Short mmCIF file of C-alpha atoms in Angstrom, two decimals:
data_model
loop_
_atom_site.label_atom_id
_atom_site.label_comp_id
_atom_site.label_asym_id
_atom_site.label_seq_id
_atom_site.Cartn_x
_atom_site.Cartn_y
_atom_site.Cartn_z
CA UNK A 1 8.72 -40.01 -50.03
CA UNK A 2 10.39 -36.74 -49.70
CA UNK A 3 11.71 -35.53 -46.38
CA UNK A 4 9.40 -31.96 -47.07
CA UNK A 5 6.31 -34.68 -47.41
CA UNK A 6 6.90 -36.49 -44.95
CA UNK A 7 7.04 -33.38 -42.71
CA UNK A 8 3.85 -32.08 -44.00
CA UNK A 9 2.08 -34.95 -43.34
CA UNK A 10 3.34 -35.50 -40.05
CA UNK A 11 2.22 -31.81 -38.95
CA UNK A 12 -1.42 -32.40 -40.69
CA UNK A 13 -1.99 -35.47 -38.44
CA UNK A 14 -0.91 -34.17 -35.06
CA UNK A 15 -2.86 -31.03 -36.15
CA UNK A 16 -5.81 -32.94 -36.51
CA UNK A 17 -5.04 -34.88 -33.71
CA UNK A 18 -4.53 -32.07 -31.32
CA UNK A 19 -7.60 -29.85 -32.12
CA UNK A 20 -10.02 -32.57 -31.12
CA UNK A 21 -8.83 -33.06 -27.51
CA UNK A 22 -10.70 -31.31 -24.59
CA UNK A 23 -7.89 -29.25 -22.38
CA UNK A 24 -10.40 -26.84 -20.96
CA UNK A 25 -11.98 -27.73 -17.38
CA UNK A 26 -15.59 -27.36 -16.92
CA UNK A 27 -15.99 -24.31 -14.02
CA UNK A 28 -18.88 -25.68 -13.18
CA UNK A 29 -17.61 -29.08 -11.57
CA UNK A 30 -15.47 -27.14 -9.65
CA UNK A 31 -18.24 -24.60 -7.82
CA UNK A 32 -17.63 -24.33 -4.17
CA UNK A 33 -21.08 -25.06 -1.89
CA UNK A 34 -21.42 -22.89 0.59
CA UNK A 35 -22.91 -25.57 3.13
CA UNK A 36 -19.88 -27.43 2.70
CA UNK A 37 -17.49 -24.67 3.65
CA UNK A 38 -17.21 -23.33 7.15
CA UNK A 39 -16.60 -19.68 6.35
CA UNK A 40 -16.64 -18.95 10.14
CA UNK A 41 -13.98 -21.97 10.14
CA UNK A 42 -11.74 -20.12 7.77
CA UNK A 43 -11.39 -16.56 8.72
CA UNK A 44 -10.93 -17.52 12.47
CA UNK A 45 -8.07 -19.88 10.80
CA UNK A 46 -7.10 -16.83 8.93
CA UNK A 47 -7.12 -15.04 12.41
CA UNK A 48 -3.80 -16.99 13.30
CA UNK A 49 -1.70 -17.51 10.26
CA UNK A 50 0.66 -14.89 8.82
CA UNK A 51 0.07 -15.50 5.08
CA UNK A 52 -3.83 -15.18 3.27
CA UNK A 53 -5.19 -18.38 2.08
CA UNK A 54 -4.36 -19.25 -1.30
CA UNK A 55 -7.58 -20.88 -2.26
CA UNK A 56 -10.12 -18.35 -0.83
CA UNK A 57 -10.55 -14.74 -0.32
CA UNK A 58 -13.40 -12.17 1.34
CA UNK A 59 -13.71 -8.98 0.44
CA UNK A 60 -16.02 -6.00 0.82
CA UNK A 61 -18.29 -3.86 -2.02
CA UNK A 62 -19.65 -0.78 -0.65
CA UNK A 63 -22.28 1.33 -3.24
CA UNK A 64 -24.01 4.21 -2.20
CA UNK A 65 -27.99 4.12 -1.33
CA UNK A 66 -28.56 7.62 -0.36
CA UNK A 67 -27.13 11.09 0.82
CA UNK A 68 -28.79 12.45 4.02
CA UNK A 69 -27.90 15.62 6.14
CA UNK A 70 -24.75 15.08 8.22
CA UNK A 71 -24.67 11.49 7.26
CA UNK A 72 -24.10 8.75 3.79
CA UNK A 73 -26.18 5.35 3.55
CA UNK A 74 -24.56 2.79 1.88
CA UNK A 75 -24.83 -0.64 1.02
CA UNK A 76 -21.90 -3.17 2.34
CA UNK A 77 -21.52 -6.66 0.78
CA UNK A 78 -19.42 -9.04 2.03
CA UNK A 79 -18.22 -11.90 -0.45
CA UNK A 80 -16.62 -14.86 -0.56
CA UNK A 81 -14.16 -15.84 -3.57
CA UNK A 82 -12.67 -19.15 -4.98
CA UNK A 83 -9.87 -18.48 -6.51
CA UNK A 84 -9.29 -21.41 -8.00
CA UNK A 85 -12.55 -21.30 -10.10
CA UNK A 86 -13.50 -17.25 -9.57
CA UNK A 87 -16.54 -17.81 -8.70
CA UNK A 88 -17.73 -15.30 -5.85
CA UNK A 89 -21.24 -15.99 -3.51
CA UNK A 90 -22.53 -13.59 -1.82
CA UNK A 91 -22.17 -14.50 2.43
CA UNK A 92 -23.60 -11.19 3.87
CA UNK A 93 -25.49 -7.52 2.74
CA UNK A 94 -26.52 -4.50 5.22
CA UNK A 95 -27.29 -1.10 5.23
CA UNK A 96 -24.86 1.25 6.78
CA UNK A 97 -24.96 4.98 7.73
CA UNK A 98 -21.40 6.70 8.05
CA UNK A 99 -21.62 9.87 9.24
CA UNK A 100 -20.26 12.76 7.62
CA UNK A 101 -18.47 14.50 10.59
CA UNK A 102 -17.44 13.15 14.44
CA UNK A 103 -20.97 14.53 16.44
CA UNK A 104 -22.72 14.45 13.41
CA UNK A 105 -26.47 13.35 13.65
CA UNK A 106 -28.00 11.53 11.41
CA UNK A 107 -31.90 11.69 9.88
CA UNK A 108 -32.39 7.57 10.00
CA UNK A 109 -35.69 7.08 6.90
CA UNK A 110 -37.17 4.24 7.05
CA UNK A 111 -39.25 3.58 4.29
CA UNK A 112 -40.98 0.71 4.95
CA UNK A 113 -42.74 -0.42 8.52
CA UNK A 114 -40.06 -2.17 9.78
CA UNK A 115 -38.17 -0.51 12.89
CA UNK A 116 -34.53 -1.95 12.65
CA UNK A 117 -32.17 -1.85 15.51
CA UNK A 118 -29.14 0.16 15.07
CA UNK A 119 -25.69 -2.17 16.01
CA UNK A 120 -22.61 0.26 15.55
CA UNK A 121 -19.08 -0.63 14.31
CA UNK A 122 -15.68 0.29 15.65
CA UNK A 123 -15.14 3.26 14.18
CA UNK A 124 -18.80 5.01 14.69
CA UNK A 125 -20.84 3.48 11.36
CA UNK A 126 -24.14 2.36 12.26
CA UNK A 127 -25.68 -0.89 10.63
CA UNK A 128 -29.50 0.56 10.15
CA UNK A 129 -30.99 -2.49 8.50
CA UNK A 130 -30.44 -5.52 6.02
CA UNK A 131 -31.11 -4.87 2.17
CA UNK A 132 -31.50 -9.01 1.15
CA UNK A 133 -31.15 -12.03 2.74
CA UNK A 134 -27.97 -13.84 3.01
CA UNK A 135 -26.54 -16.82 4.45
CA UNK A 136 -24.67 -15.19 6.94
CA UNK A 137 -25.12 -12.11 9.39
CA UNK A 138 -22.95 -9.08 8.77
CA UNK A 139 -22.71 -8.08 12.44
CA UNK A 140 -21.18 -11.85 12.87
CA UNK A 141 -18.68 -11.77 9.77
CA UNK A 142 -17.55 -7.69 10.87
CA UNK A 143 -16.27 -8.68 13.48
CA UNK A 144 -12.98 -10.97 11.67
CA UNK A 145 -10.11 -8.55 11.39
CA UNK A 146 -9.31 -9.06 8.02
CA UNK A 147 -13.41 -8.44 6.71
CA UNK A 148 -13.02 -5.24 8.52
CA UNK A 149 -9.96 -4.06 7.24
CA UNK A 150 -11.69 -4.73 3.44
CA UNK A 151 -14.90 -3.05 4.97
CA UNK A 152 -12.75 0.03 5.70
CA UNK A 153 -10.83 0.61 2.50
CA UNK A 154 -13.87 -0.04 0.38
CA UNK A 155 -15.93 2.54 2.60
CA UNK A 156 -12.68 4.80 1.89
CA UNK A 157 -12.92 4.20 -1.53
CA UNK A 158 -16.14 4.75 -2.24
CA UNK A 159 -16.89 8.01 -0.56
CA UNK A 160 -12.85 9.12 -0.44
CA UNK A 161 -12.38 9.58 3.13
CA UNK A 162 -8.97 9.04 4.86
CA UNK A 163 -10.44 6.58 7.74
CA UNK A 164 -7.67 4.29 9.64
CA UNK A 165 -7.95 0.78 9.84
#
């Protein structure tokens, strides 16, 4: 045979040969279970060590709910990322009033019958009630440095304040 045939035939079969094996991996084998992973565990891990974990990562989503005199509600989300598979679950959801202004107060509307106690942050921001149910209690995860510090900038972000960490 010619050496151009011989070639062309050789690139047809490892063509074939090549397009019918699987190289992709299934993301769902790979799902992390939240009851299997201590997420308390980790960030007091995370607490200690210099560098961030290269397999996980929390952050913070803040959205606004409503604009009242003197004051902004919003609603904080804390979640929990793979990044191996980037899939995110959500660990933790309140309501949060940020006031305007330093003396500023507040009206608090509560809509429905429930009367929620008010547990403030740090730096003044008042948690006025949960918006679903999660696995995990926002007061509890709040309190890790490094959730705060996401809390914060997304809070920044979102209404553009200048707030310190």
């Amino acid at each position: 045979m010619n050496p151009l045939k011989k070639i062309t035939v050789l690139f047809v079969l490892l063509l074939t040969l090549f397009s019918f094996v699987k190289k992709e991996i299934n993301s769902a084998d790979i799902k992390p279970n939240l009851e299997e992973i201590n997420v308390i565990n980790i960030l007091s891990k995370q607490k200690y060590e210099c560098r961030p974990s290269s397999k996980y990562m929390f952050y913070v989503e803040a959205n606004l709910v409503k604009k009242v005199r003197g004051a902004n509600n919003i609603n904080a989300k804390i979640f929990f990322l793979d990044k191996v598979s980037g899939i995110k679950n959500l660990l933790a959801s309140e309501n949060i009033q940020i006031n305007k202004f330093k003396g500023a107060i507040a009206i608090q509307q509560n809509t429905s019958e429930k009367v929620f106690q008010t547990f403030v942050l740090k730096n003044g921001d008042k948690i006025i009630g949960d918006s679903e149910n999660a696995p995990y209690s926002f007061k509890e995860l709040i309190s890790f440095e490094s959730i705060y510090n996401s809390y914060v900038y997304a809070t920044n972000n979102l209404l553009e304040m200048k707030r310190s960490i």
